[in-house]
mmCIF file of C-alpha atoms in Angstrom:
data_model
loop_
_atom_site.group_PDB
_atom_site.id
_atom_site.type_symbol
_atom_site.label_atom_id
_atom_site.label_comp_id
_atom_site.label_asym_id
_atom_site.label_seq_id
_atom_site.Cartn_x
_atom_site.Cartn_y
_atom_site.Cartn_z
ATOM 1 C CA MET A 30 -5.617 58.829 -20.114
ATOM 2 C CA THR A 31 -7.489 57.692 -17.003
ATOM 3 C CA ALA A 32 -5.647 55.852 -14.261
ATOM 4 C CA VAL A 33 -7.453 53.727 -11.701
ATOM 5 C CA VAL A 34 -5.329 52.866 -8.680
ATOM 6 C CA LEU A 35 -6.372 50.090 -6.305
ATOM 7 C CA ARG A 36 -4.377 49.354 -3.188
ATOM 8 C CA CYS A 37 -4.338 45.787 -1.909
ATOM 9 C CA ASP A 38 -2.717 43.714 0.765
ATOM 10 C CA GLN A 39 0.594 42.097 -0.127
ATOM 11 C CA SER A 40 -0.768 38.664 0.861
ATOM 12 C CA VAL A 41 -3.312 38.585 -2.005
ATOM 13 C CA LEU A 42 -0.973 39.689 -4.789
ATOM 14 C CA GLY A 43 -0.356 36.086 -5.869
ATOM 15 C CA ALA A 44 -4.092 35.402 -6.261
ATOM 16 C CA ILE A 45 -4.583 38.658 -8.168
ATOM 17 C CA GLU A 46 -1.768 37.832 -10.588
ATOM 18 C CA GLU A 47 -3.243 34.372 -11.181
ATOM 19 C CA GLN A 48 -6.571 35.967 -12.078
ATOM 20 C CA LEU A 49 -4.861 38.447 -14.379
ATOM 21 C CA ARG A 50 -3.238 35.521 -16.190
ATOM 22 C CA SER A 51 -6.516 33.623 -16.670
ATOM 23 C CA ILE A 52 -9.000 36.392 -17.637
ATOM 24 C CA ARG A 53 -9.922 36.002 -21.322
ATOM 25 C CA PHE A 54 -11.223 39.548 -21.900
ATOM 26 C CA VAL A 55 -13.913 38.529 -24.398
ATOM 27 C CA GLU A 56 -15.682 41.721 -23.299
ATOM 28 C CA LEU A 57 -13.548 43.471 -25.897
ATOM 29 C CA LEU A 58 -15.938 42.036 -28.492
ATOM 30 C CA PHE A 59 -18.726 44.178 -27.034
ATOM 31 C CA LEU A 60 -16.976 47.330 -25.744
ATOM 32 C CA LYS A 61 -16.963 49.999 -28.436
ATOM 33 C CA HIS A 62 -14.413 52.348 -26.891
ATOM 34 C CA ILE A 63 -11.815 49.904 -25.549
ATOM 35 C CA ALA A 64 -9.686 48.177 -28.170
ATOM 36 C CA GLU A 65 -6.732 46.964 -26.129
ATOM 37 C CA ILE A 66 -5.635 46.170 -22.600
ATOM 38 C CA ARG A 67 -2.108 45.981 -21.215
ATOM 39 C CA ILE A 68 -1.182 44.156 -18.021
ATOM 40 C CA GLU A 69 2.267 44.858 -16.683
ATOM 41 C CA THR A 70 3.582 43.487 -13.402
ATOM 42 C CA PRO A 71 6.994 42.154 -12.393
ATOM 43 C CA ASN A 72 5.701 38.674 -13.300
ATOM 44 C CA ILE A 73 3.144 39.313 -16.079
ATOM 45 C CA GLN A 74 3.381 41.044 -19.445
ATOM 46 C CA ARG A 75 0.120 40.780 -21.410
ATOM 47 C CA HIS A 76 -1.034 42.817 -24.385
ATOM 48 C CA ILE A 77 -4.616 42.036 -25.408
ATOM 49 C CA ARG A 78 -6.295 43.737 -28.309
ATOM 50 C CA VAL A 79 -9.312 43.177 -30.526
ATOM 51 C CA ILE A 80 -9.080 43.401 -34.330
ATOM 52 C CA PRO A 81 -12.586 44.278 -35.606
ATOM 53 C CA SER A 82 -12.379 42.402 -38.905
ATOM 54 C CA ASN A 83 -14.697 39.599 -39.999
ATOM 55 C CA PRO A 84 -14.153 37.350 -38.184
ATOM 56 C CA PHE A 85 -13.115 39.415 -35.172
ATOM 57 C CA ARG A 86 -9.775 38.485 -33.656
ATOM 58 C CA ILE A 87 -8.629 38.794 -30.067
ATOM 59 C CA GLU A 88 -4.831 38.804 -29.933
ATOM 60 C CA ASP A 89 -3.291 37.957 -26.572
ATOM 61 C CA ASN A 90 0.500 38.108 -26.901
ATOM 62 C CA ASP A 91 1.216 35.191 -29.255
ATOM 63 C CA LYS A 92 -2.285 33.633 -29.000
ATOM 64 C CA THR A 93 -5.198 34.513 -31.260
ATOM 65 C CA SER A 94 -8.882 33.594 -31.055
ATOM 66 C CA SER A 95 -11.359 34.203 -33.881
ATOM 67 C CA TRP A 96 -15.013 35.160 -33.452
ATOM 68 C CA ARG A 97 -17.883 35.684 -35.852
ATOM 69 C CA VAL A 98 -19.908 38.603 -34.458
ATOM 70 C CA TRP A 99 -23.456 39.657 -35.364
ATOM 71 C CA ARG A 100 -24.943 42.914 -34.053
ATOM 72 C CA LYS A 101 -28.452 44.315 -33.867
ATOM 73 C CA GLU A 102 -29.607 47.741 -32.688
ATOM 74 C CA GLY A 103 -32.962 49.448 -32.351
ATOM 75 C CA ALA A 104 -35.277 51.268 -29.977
ATOM 76 C CA LEU A 105 -37.921 50.176 -27.482
ATOM 77 C CA ALA A 106 -40.927 52.454 -27.032
ATOM 78 C CA GLN A 107 -41.425 53.514 -23.406
ATOM 79 C CA ASN A 108 -44.653 54.253 -21.545
ATOM 80 C CA ASP A 109 -43.847 57.962 -21.472
ATOM 81 C CA GLY A 110 -43.586 58.092 -25.257
ATOM 82 C CA SER A 111 -39.792 58.149 -25.361
ATOM 83 C CA GLN A 112 -37.525 55.643 -27.092
ATOM 84 C CA LYS A 113 -34.907 53.552 -25.312
ATOM 85 C CA HIS A 114 -31.974 52.498 -27.490
ATOM 86 C CA TYR A 115 -30.911 48.859 -27.296
ATOM 87 C CA GLU A 116 -28.150 46.768 -28.786
ATOM 88 C CA LEU A 117 -27.537 43.052 -29.027
ATOM 89 C CA ALA A 118 -24.450 41.132 -30.084
ATOM 90 C CA ILE A 119 -23.787 37.441 -30.602
ATOM 91 C CA ALA A 120 -20.192 36.199 -30.794
ATOM 92 C CA TYR A 121 -19.494 32.695 -32.140
ATOM 93 C CA SER A 122 -16.053 31.224 -31.568
ATOM 94 C CA GLU A 123 -14.336 29.349 -34.370
ATOM 95 C CA ASP A 124 -12.863 27.025 -31.739
ATOM 96 C CA PRO A 125 -15.218 24.050 -31.092
ATOM 97 C CA GLU A 126 -13.727 23.531 -27.620
ATOM 98 C CA VAL A 127 -14.719 27.081 -26.668
ATOM 99 C CA ARG A 128 -18.250 26.470 -27.967
ATOM 100 C CA GLU A 129 -18.576 23.301 -25.909
ATOM 101 C CA LEU A 130 -17.358 25.140 -22.817
ATOM 102 C CA LEU A 131 -19.936 27.897 -23.363
ATOM 103 C CA LYS A 132 -22.729 25.301 -23.576
ATOM 104 C CA LYS A 133 -21.711 24.179 -20.084
ATOM 105 C CA GLU A 134 -20.600 27.390 -18.388
ATOM 106 C CA GLY A 135 -21.718 30.319 -20.581
ATOM 107 C CA CYS A 136 -23.291 33.440 -19.049
ATOM 108 C CA LEU A 137 -25.105 36.467 -20.378
ATOM 109 C CA TYR A 138 -23.122 39.687 -20.961
ATOM 110 C CA SER A 139 -24.308 43.235 -20.609
ATOM 111 C CA PHE A 140 -21.020 44.713 -21.785
ATOM 112 C CA PHE A 141 -19.470 42.760 -18.889
ATOM 113 C CA LYS A 142 -20.222 39.260 -17.687
ATOM 114 C CA THR A 143 -23.258 38.715 -15.457
ATOM 115 C CA GLU A 144 -24.251 35.665 -13.427
ATOM 116 C CA VAL A 145 -27.256 34.889 -15.651
ATOM 117 C CA PRO A 146 -26.690 31.410 -17.179
ATOM 118 C CA MET A 147 -26.703 31.434 -20.977
ATOM 119 C CA ARG A 148 -25.902 27.860 -22.015
ATOM 120 C CA MET A 149 -25.615 28.452 -25.744
ATOM 121 C CA PRO A 150 -22.642 27.756 -28.056
ATOM 122 C CA PHE A 151 -21.980 31.496 -28.371
ATOM 123 C CA LEU A 152 -21.623 34.641 -26.266
ATOM 124 C CA VAL A 153 -24.617 36.966 -25.942
ATOM 125 C CA HIS A 154 -24.418 40.657 -25.075
ATOM 126 C CA GLY A 155 -27.432 42.927 -24.587
ATOM 127 C CA THR A 156 -28.216 46.255 -22.987
ATOM 128 C CA PHE A 157 -30.463 44.709 -20.335
ATOM 129 C CA GLU A 158 -31.837 46.268 -17.162
ATOM 130 C CA LEU A 159 -29.644 44.763 -14.423
ATOM 131 C CA THR A 160 -29.938 44.498 -10.671
ATOM 132 C CA SER A 161 -27.974 46.945 -8.538
ATOM 133 C CA GLU A 162 -24.912 44.676 -8.297
ATOM 134 C CA ARG A 163 -25.048 44.143 -12.108
ATOM 135 C CA ASN A 164 -25.007 40.367 -11.784
ATOM 136 C CA GLY A 165 -28.620 39.569 -12.722
ATOM 137 C CA LEU A 166 -31.607 40.789 -14.710
ATOM 138 C CA GLU A 167 -34.234 42.935 -13.063
ATOM 139 C CA LYS A 168 -37.247 40.691 -12.569
ATOM 140 C CA ASP A 169 -40.528 41.272 -14.377
ATOM 141 C CA ASN A 170 -39.033 44.153 -16.356
ATOM 142 C CA ASP A 171 -40.889 45.003 -19.580
ATOM 143 C CA ASN A 172 -37.752 46.219 -21.387
ATOM 144 C CA ASN A 173 -35.941 42.989 -20.522
ATOM 145 C CA ARG A 174 -38.906 40.893 -21.625
ATOM 146 C CA ARG A 175 -39.128 42.628 -24.997
ATOM 147 C CA LEU A 176 -35.378 42.595 -25.501
ATOM 148 C CA LEU A 177 -35.212 38.869 -24.784
ATOM 149 C CA SER A 178 -37.977 38.326 -27.336
ATOM 150 C CA ILE A 179 -35.988 40.313 -29.915
ATOM 151 C CA LEU A 180 -32.953 38.212 -28.969
ATOM 152 C CA THR A 181 -34.798 34.963 -29.735
ATOM 153 C CA ASP A 182 -35.752 36.355 -33.165
ATOM 154 C CA PHE A 183 -32.133 37.400 -33.697
ATOM 155 C CA ILE A 184 -30.787 33.952 -32.819
ATOM 156 C CA VAL A 185 -33.236 32.249 -35.189
ATOM 157 C CA GLU A 186 -32.375 34.713 -37.985
ATOM 158 C CA ILE A 187 -28.693 33.836 -37.611
ATOM 159 C CA GLY A 188 -29.551 30.122 -37.587
ATOM 160 C CA GLU A 189 -31.429 30.476 -40.878
ATOM 161 C CA GLU A 190 -28.493 32.455 -42.296
ATOM 162 C CA ILE A 191 -26.121 29.638 -41.319
ATOM 163 C CA ALA A 192 -28.423 27.034 -42.915
ATOM 164 C CA HIS A 193 -28.668 29.069 -46.129
ATOM 165 C CA LYS A 194 -24.882 29.295 -46.450
ATOM 166 C CA ARG A 195 -24.138 25.592 -45.825
ATOM 167 C CA GLU A 196 -22.983 23.639 -48.887
ATOM 168 C CA SER A 197 -25.192 20.723 -47.846
ATOM 169 C CA ALA A 198 -27.944 20.304 -45.293
ATOM 170 C CA ASP A 199 -26.784 19.299 -41.820
ATOM 171 C CA TYR A 200 -27.534 20.030 -38.159
ATOM 172 C CA ALA A 201 -25.063 22.928 -37.742
ATOM 173 C CA ALA A 202 -27.790 25.585 -37.880
ATOM 174 C CA LEU A 203 -30.162 23.720 -35.554
ATOM 175 C CA MET A 204 -27.396 23.043 -33.042
ATOM 176 C CA PHE A 205 -26.502 26.744 -33.153
ATOM 177 C CA VAL A 206 -29.992 27.891 -32.120
ATOM 178 C CA LEU A 207 -31.057 24.990 -29.900
ATOM 179 C CA PRO A 208 -31.149 25.773 -26.150
ATOM 180 C CA PRO A 209 -30.078 23.195 -23.539
ATOM 181 C CA THR A 210 -32.508 20.397 -22.720
ATOM 182 C CA ASN A 211 -32.388 21.086 -18.982
ATOM 183 C CA GLY A 212 -31.441 24.766 -18.971
ATOM 184 C CA TYR A 213 -33.072 27.493 -16.945
ATOM 185 C CA PHE A 214 -33.094 31.261 -17.279
ATOM 186 C CA ASN A 215 -33.451 33.299 -14.121
ATOM 187 C CA GLY A 216 -35.352 36.520 -13.633
ATOM 188 C CA GLY A 217 -38.767 35.043 -14.326
ATOM 189 C CA TYR A 218 -38.386 35.052 -18.132
ATOM 190 C CA ASP A 219 -39.190 32.050 -20.335
ATOM 191 C CA PHE A 220 -36.340 32.773 -22.746
ATOM 192 C CA TYR A 221 -35.540 29.150 -23.633
ATOM 193 C CA GLY A 222 -39.220 28.248 -24.066
ATOM 194 C CA GLU A 223 -39.831 31.180 -26.412
ATOM 195 C CA LEU A 224 -36.693 30.331 -28.389
ATOM 196 C CA LYS A 225 -37.852 26.744 -28.867
ATOM 197 C CA SER A 226 -41.274 27.895 -30.075
ATOM 198 C CA LYS A 227 -39.691 30.112 -32.722
ATOM 199 C CA ILE A 228 -37.305 27.358 -33.849
ATOM 200 C CA LYS A 229 -40.290 25.095 -34.520
ATOM 201 C CA GLY A 230 -41.579 27.543 -37.118
ATOM 202 C CA CYS A 231 -38.344 27.683 -39.120
ATOM 203 C CA ARG A 232 -36.760 25.604 -41.879
ATOM 204 C CA LEU A 233 -33.861 24.243 -39.852
ATOM 205 C CA PHE A 234 -34.460 20.475 -39.989
ATOM 206 C CA PRO A 235 -32.082 18.818 -42.539
ATOM 207 C CA SER A 236 -33.534 16.102 -44.766
ATOM 208 C CA ILE A 237 -31.666 13.292 -46.531
ATOM 209 C CA ARG A 238 -32.578 15.003 -49.809
ATOM 210 C CA GLY A 239 -30.371 17.939 -48.822
ATOM 211 C CA GLU A 240 -33.190 20.347 -48.015
ATOM 212 C CA TYR A 241 -34.190 22.124 -44.821
ATOM 213 C CA LEU A 242 -37.718 21.379 -43.624
ATOM 214 C CA SER A 243 -40.091 22.982 -41.160
ATOM 215 C CA LEU A 244 -42.643 21.190 -39.002
ATOM 216 C CA GLU A 245 -45.269 22.040 -41.633
ATOM 217 C CA ASP A 246 -43.432 19.682 -44.006
ATOM 218 C CA ASN A 247 -44.198 16.770 -41.637
ATOM 219 C CA PRO A 248 -40.570 15.634 -41.254
ATOM 220 C CA ARG A 249 -39.742 12.113 -40.082
ATOM 221 C CA TYR A 250 -36.911 10.806 -37.955
ATOM 222 C CA SER A 251 -35.613 7.493 -36.644
ATOM 223 C CA LEU A 252 -32.901 6.521 -34.196
ATOM 224 C CA ASN A 253 -32.113 3.719 -36.670
ATOM 225 C CA ARG A 254 -29.896 4.549 -39.644
ATOM 226 C CA PHE A 255 -32.525 4.441 -42.381
ATOM 227 C CA ASP A 256 -30.999 7.658 -43.740
ATOM 228 C CA GLU A 257 -28.042 5.626 -45.064
ATOM 229 C CA VAL A 258 -30.049 3.174 -47.191
ATOM 230 C CA LEU A 259 -33.383 4.692 -48.258
ATOM 231 C CA ASN A 260 -33.980 6.449 -51.549
ATOM 232 C CA LYS A 261 -33.735 10.209 -51.018
ATOM 233 C CA GLU A 262 -36.527 11.077 -53.436
ATOM 234 C CA ASP A 263 -39.058 8.619 -52.008
ATOM 235 C CA PHE A 264 -38.222 9.540 -48.408
ATOM 236 C CA ARG A 265 -37.657 13.267 -48.857
ATOM 237 C CA ALA A 266 -39.301 13.989 -45.483
ATOM 238 C CA LEU A 267 -36.783 11.811 -43.622
ATOM 239 C CA LEU A 268 -34.248 13.757 -41.576
ATOM 240 C CA ILE A 269 -30.543 13.021 -41.432
ATOM 241 C CA HIS A 270 -29.486 11.015 -38.389
ATOM 242 C CA CYS A 271 -27.911 13.048 -35.580
ATOM 243 C CA GLU A 272 -26.025 11.916 -32.485
ATOM 244 C CA ASP A 273 -25.885 15.278 -30.702
ATOM 245 C CA PRO A 274 -27.520 14.698 -27.278
ATOM 246 C CA ARG A 275 -29.537 17.932 -27.532
ATOM 247 C CA VAL A 276 -31.105 17.236 -30.927
ATOM 248 C CA GLU A 277 -32.962 13.955 -30.490
ATOM 249 C CA PRO A 278 -34.915 15.067 -27.371
ATOM 250 C CA PHE A 279 -35.949 18.216 -29.241
ATOM 251 C CA LEU A 280 -37.106 16.213 -32.277
ATOM 252 C CA SER A 281 -39.188 14.070 -29.941
ATOM 253 C CA GLU A 282 -40.569 17.212 -28.276
ATOM 254 C CA CYS A 283 -41.563 18.414 -31.765
ATOM 255 C CA ARG A 284 -43.317 15.052 -32.275
ATOM 256 C CA ILE A 285 -41.083 14.151 -35.209
ATOM 257 C CA PHE A 286 -41.309 10.385 -35.478
ATOM 258 C CA PHE A 287 -40.726 7.727 -38.125
ATOM 259 C CA TYR A 288 -43.224 6.567 -40.725
ATOM 260 C CA GLU A 289 -45.950 4.154 -39.735
ATOM 261 C CA CYS A 290 -45.180 0.666 -41.036
ATOM 262 C CA GLY A 291 -47.917 0.720 -43.688
ATOM 263 C CA GLU A 292 -46.773 4.084 -45.038
ATOM 264 C CA PHE A 293 -43.171 2.913 -44.977
ATOM 265 C CA CYS A 294 -43.960 -0.219 -47.004
ATOM 266 C CA LYS A 295 -45.996 1.804 -49.496
ATOM 267 C CA LEU A 296 -42.910 3.927 -50.185
ATOM 268 C CA ILE A 297 -40.464 1.005 -50.194
ATOM 269 C CA ASN A 298 -42.238 -1.522 -52.427
ATOM 270 C CA PRO A 299 -42.269 0.381 -55.762
ATOM 271 C CA ARG A 300 -38.470 0.507 -55.607
ATOM 272 C CA ALA A 301 -37.949 -2.907 -54.013
ATOM 273 C CA GLU A 302 -36.144 -4.356 -57.053
ATOM 274 C CA GLU A 303 -33.501 -1.626 -56.791
ATOM 275 C CA TYR A 304 -32.943 -2.336 -53.095
ATOM 276 C CA ILE A 305 -32.593 -6.048 -53.857
ATOM 277 C CA LEU A 306 -30.134 -5.482 -56.715
ATOM 278 C CA SER A 307 -28.026 -3.138 -54.603
ATOM 279 C CA GLY A 308 -28.028 -5.576 -51.675
ATOM 280 C CA THR A 309 -29.454 -2.986 -49.280
ATOM 281 C CA ASN A 310 -32.631 -5.033 -48.830
ATOM 282 C CA VAL A 311 -31.010 -6.975 -45.972
ATOM 283 C CA GLU A 312 -30.065 -3.800 -44.101
ATOM 284 C CA ILE A 313 -33.568 -2.410 -44.629
ATOM 285 C CA ILE A 314 -35.114 -5.605 -43.275
ATOM 286 C CA HIS A 315 -32.764 -5.401 -40.293
ATOM 287 C CA LEU A 316 -33.670 -1.758 -39.616
ATOM 288 C CA TYR A 317 -37.354 -2.534 -40.112
ATOM 289 C CA HIS A 318 -36.988 -5.313 -37.548
ATOM 290 C CA GLU A 319 -35.370 -2.867 -35.083
ATOM 291 C CA GLU A 320 -37.857 -0.066 -35.720
ATOM 292 C CA PHE A 321 -41.197 -1.861 -35.586
ATOM 293 C CA GLY A 322 -40.566 -5.029 -33.597
ATOM 294 C CA SER A 323 -43.675 -7.192 -33.485
ATOM 295 C CA GLU A 324 -46.167 -4.316 -33.784
ATOM 296 C CA VAL A 325 -46.616 -4.599 -37.550
ATOM 297 C CA SER A 326 -49.284 -5.750 -39.964
ATOM 298 C CA PHE A 327 -47.445 -4.863 -43.186
ATOM 299 C CA ALA A 328 -44.181 -5.989 -44.735
ATOM 300 C CA PRO A 329 -41.885 -4.626 -47.439
ATOM 301 C CA TYR A 330 -41.507 -7.040 -50.357
ATOM 302 C CA LEU A 331 -37.749 -7.449 -50.100
ATOM 303 C CA LEU A 332 -37.416 -11.243 -50.045
ATOM 304 C CA VAL A 333 -36.344 -13.205 -53.119
ATOM 305 C CA ASP A 334 -36.692 -16.919 -53.838
ATOM 306 C CA SER A 335 -34.067 -19.382 -54.984
ATOM 307 C CA GLU A 336 -34.619 -18.311 -58.603
ATOM 308 C CA GLY A 337 -33.980 -14.667 -57.784
ATOM 309 C CA LYS A 338 -37.628 -13.655 -58.106
ATOM 310 C CA ARG A 339 -39.144 -11.227 -55.637
ATOM 311 C CA ILE A 340 -41.779 -12.765 -53.361
ATOM 312 C CA THR A 341 -44.919 -10.609 -53.353
ATOM 313 C CA ASP A 342 -47.658 -13.225 -52.989
ATOM 314 C CA ARG A 343 -48.657 -13.467 -49.336
ATOM 315 C CA SER A 344 -50.408 -16.787 -49.936
ATOM 316 C CA LEU A 345 -47.128 -18.572 -50.675
ATOM 317 C CA LYS A 346 -45.423 -20.748 -48.106
ATOM 318 C CA ILE A 347 -41.704 -19.991 -47.864
ATOM 319 C CA PHE A 348 -39.166 -22.580 -46.804
ATOM 320 C CA ASN A 349 -35.511 -22.431 -45.887
ATOM 321 C CA ASN A 350 -33.378 -24.558 -48.232
ATOM 322 C CA PRO A 351 -29.782 -23.794 -47.171
ATOM 323 C CA THR A 352 -28.162 -26.647 -49.085
ATOM 324 C CA GLU A 353 -30.256 -25.997 -52.205
ATOM 325 C CA ALA A 354 -30.786 -29.751 -52.375
ATOM 326 C CA PHE A 355 -34.388 -29.465 -53.504
ATOM 327 C CA ALA A 356 -36.251 -27.932 -56.396
ATOM 328 C CA LEU A 357 -39.902 -27.001 -56.726
ATOM 329 C CA PRO A 358 -42.198 -27.293 -59.755
ATOM 330 C CA SER A 359 -43.323 -24.004 -61.316
ATOM 331 C CA TRP A 360 -46.948 -24.595 -60.298
ATOM 332 C CA SER A 361 -46.075 -25.038 -56.631
ATOM 333 C CA THR A 362 -47.560 -22.677 -54.051
ATOM 334 C CA MET A 363 -44.308 -22.934 -52.098
ATOM 335 C CA ARG A 364 -41.025 -21.110 -52.535
ATOM 336 C CA PHE A 365 -37.513 -21.615 -51.265
ATOM 337 C CA ILE A 366 -35.939 -18.422 -49.970
ATOM 338 C CA ASP A 367 -32.626 -17.546 -51.602
ATOM 339 C CA ALA A 368 -29.888 -19.305 -49.594
ATOM 340 C CA LYS A 369 -27.452 -16.368 -49.706
ATOM 341 C CA LEU A 370 -30.199 -13.995 -48.609
ATOM 342 C CA TRP A 371 -31.028 -16.308 -45.731
ATOM 343 C CA ALA A 372 -27.388 -16.370 -44.627
ATOM 344 C CA ARG A 373 -27.098 -12.580 -44.808
ATOM 345 C CA LEU A 374 -30.319 -12.130 -42.820
ATOM 346 C CA SER A 375 -29.013 -14.527 -40.202
ATOM 347 C CA GLU A 376 -25.855 -12.434 -39.859
ATOM 348 C CA ALA A 377 -27.629 -9.042 -39.902
ATOM 349 C CA LEU A 378 -30.257 -10.030 -37.341
ATOM 350 C CA GLU A 379 -27.649 -11.958 -35.328
ATOM 351 C CA ILE A 380 -29.805 -15.081 -35.251
ATOM 352 C CA SER A 381 -27.862 -18.277 -35.918
ATOM 353 C CA ARG A 382 -30.542 -20.966 -35.569
ATOM 354 C CA ALA A 383 -32.615 -21.364 -38.718
ATOM 355 C CA ASN A 384 -35.847 -21.997 -36.877
ATOM 356 C CA ASP A 385 -35.349 -18.872 -34.716
ATOM 357 C CA LEU A 386 -34.727 -16.777 -37.807
ATOM 358 C CA ALA A 387 -37.854 -18.169 -39.426
ATOM 359 C CA LYS A 388 -39.854 -17.269 -36.334
ATOM 360 C CA ALA A 389 -38.360 -13.780 -36.230
ATOM 361 C CA LEU A 390 -39.245 -13.080 -39.842
ATOM 362 C CA ARG A 391 -42.709 -14.542 -39.442
ATOM 363 C CA ARG A 392 -43.414 -12.661 -36.204
ATOM 364 C CA LEU A 393 -41.735 -9.363 -36.908
ATOM 365 C CA THR A 394 -42.200 -8.723 -40.596
ATOM 366 C CA TRP A 395 -43.956 -11.285 -42.769
ATOM 367 C CA LYS A 396 -46.463 -12.337 -40.139
ATOM 368 C CA ASN A 397 -49.052 -13.202 -42.785
ATOM 369 C CA ILE A 398 -46.630 -15.480 -44.637
ATOM 370 C CA PRO A 399 -45.823 -18.701 -42.754
ATOM 371 C CA LEU A 400 -42.066 -18.958 -42.833
ATOM 372 C CA ILE A 401 -41.287 -22.586 -41.917
ATOM 373 C CA ARG A 402 -37.960 -24.243 -41.326
ATOM 374 C CA TRP A 403 -37.279 -27.114 -43.760
ATOM 375 C CA SER A 404 -35.416 -30.109 -42.371
ATOM 376 C CA LEU A 405 -34.755 -33.695 -43.444
ATOM 377 C CA ARG A 406 -35.950 -36.562 -41.295
#
């Protein structure tokens, strides 16, 4: 047994005890030869130990935290022909509050905590070359640069493992690997930039069809909730909607955007009858209105007339007939829009005045079909 005795001034004992109460000792996840720590003072009795099962457990008196730990070891070739052993470890807490805290305050570990920010939802340990005070990475160090590159590969490998084991496609894997949007990594290393580049080459983007896509699959994404109403087979490149603040900026950085309006309509129209029968045509029109605004030259054929027939002829004039007081001969080149559909569109688009709704539909979607308000004089 080794005993380390430190003498201190009586005036700082209170501060020392407070620190001894608050230290979490997550280093036990990375230290191979220390399995437990005991703290015994007149005011503190702590027994901390790590249980190396899967997941790992850190028991602290009556409290337990669980961690999934991945390890990687290897050797780095040196200029003199020798090999330098390295090890990496990633520890992922099963407590979401801990993960959120790490994304804000996490630091890199090299057995013990350093002052290098590591704003990821997990702990990272590596046998890095540190500065003399062991708080930072040696700058412009080839071993550090290569080890950080191996670390980015390791993180992406774990992300793909997580995606493979999910019962259904979601953003859990992408959120695991994704670095912070405004993070920095000191020491002169572009760790976050390299990690992002490697993420872009992986199948980590969840589609509404339940598959993971890569950028080569030309995925699509919208801030509007098209993922809730569109057919999954027709729009298999469309990604699931995500509200995590880190994901959407990254999707934009990857230049993942929504379909162009013409392409969208080409995919919608063959299945338009199904959307109309299910009643989702109104929500699609609403989302289309939000997505494309007035910058459109195409329109999905999702309107029906008063007889329940889909309107696909752009040469027809369409009138509002809310009271259904009029009828049209079969040979007429005019149609009355279905009154219930009109009312639902008015509610969905939050436009109460009939003439304003007619203008909105004419300007924003069916710009080549004159939609005119009908009124009695």
